C-alpha positions in Angstrom: -14.6 -81.3 187.4 -16.9 -81.0 190.4 -18.2 -84.3 191.8 -20.8 -85.1 194.4 -19.6 -88.4 196.0 -22.3 -91.0 196.4 -24.2 -91.4 199.6 -27.9 -91.9 200.5 -28.9 -88.2 200.2 -32.0 -86.5 201.3 -34.4 -84.4 199.3 -32.9 -81.3 200.9 -29.4 -82.5 199.9 -30.5 -82.9 196.3 -32.0 -79.3 196.3 -28.5 -78.1 197.3 -26.9 -80.2 194.6 -29.3 -79.0 192.0 -28.3 -75.4 192.8 -24.7 -76.4 192.8 -25.2 -77.9 189.3 -26.7 -74.7 188.0 -23.7 -72.7 189.4 -21.3 -75.2 187.8 -23.0 -75.0 184.4 -23.0 -71.2 184.5 -19.3 -71.2 185.1 -18.5 -73.9 182.6 -17.4 -76.4 185.2 -18.1 -80.1 184.5 -20.4 -81.4 187.2 -21.4 -84.9 188.1 -23.8 -85.9 190.9 -22.8 -89.5 191.6 -26.0 -89.9 193.7 -27.8 -90.2 190.3 -25.6 -93.1 189.3 -25.6 -95.3 192.4 -27.0 -98.3 190.4 -24.6 -97.8 187.5 -21.7 -97.6 189.9 -22.9 -100.8 191.5 -23.1 -99.6 195.1 -25.4 -101.5 197.4 -26.6 -100.0 200.7 -26.2 -103.2 202.7 -22.7 -104.0 201.4 -20.9 -100.8 200.6 -21.7 -98.2 203.3 -20.1 -97.8 206.7 -22.9 -95.6 208.0 -25.6 -93.3 206.6 -23.2 -91.2 204.6 -19.8 -92.9 204.2 -18.6 -95.7 202.0 -16.8 -98.6 203.6 -13.6 -100.0 202.2 -15.3 -102.2 199.6 -17.6 -99.3 198.6 -14.7 -97.0 198.2 -13.0 -99.5 195.9 -16.2 -99.9 193.8 -16.6 -96.1 193.6 -12.9 -95.4 192.9 -13.0 -97.9 190.0 -16.1 -96.3 188.5 -14.8 -92.7 189.0 -11.4 -93.7 187.4 -13.2 -95.2 184.4 -15.5 -92.1 184.1 -12.5 -89.8 184.1 -10.6 -91.9 181.6 -13.6 -92.1 179.3 -14.3 -88.3 179.5 -11.0 -86.6 179.8 -7.5 -86.8 178.4 -5.1 -87.3 181.3 -1.4 -87.5 180.7 0.2 -90.7 182.1 3.1 -89.8 184.3 4.1 -93.2 185.4 7.9 -93.5 185.3 8.3 -89.7 185.1 11.0 -88.5 187.5 8.9 -85.6 188.7 6.3 -88.0 189.9 8.5 -90.7 191.5 7.0 -90.2 194.9 3.6 -90.9 193.4 5.0 -94.1 191.8 6.5 -95.2 195.2 3.2 -94.6 197.0 1.3 -96.5 194.4 3.6 -99.4 194.7 3.1 -99.5 198.4 -0.7 -99.4 198.0 -0.5 -102.3 195.5 1.7 -104.3 197.9 -0.8 -103.9 200.7 -3.7 -104.8 198.4 -1.9 -107.9 197.3 -1.2 -109.0 200.9 -4.9 -108.4 201.7 -6.0 -110.2 198.5 -8.0 -107.1 197.4 
């Protein structure tokens, strides 16, 4: 899956992404330009951007949630929680959740 992460793109940027989409389609690669879904994602320029092209922390949380739901709704991903081969992932995930809890995120 090829994803264009959301940011306030220019007309020139979108020309590049349209070409990229054509290449992805011709190579059977799923392509999603999230700039076309900013309203559906729920991103607001005055709340979720750090600068002209980067999401702030809150924006990254909003986008990550949307992207996770998109992937879950469109792909079958095996759940590896509790799998010994992924124990470092579980440990990292636990640390992230602990920090989020302490920050009330």
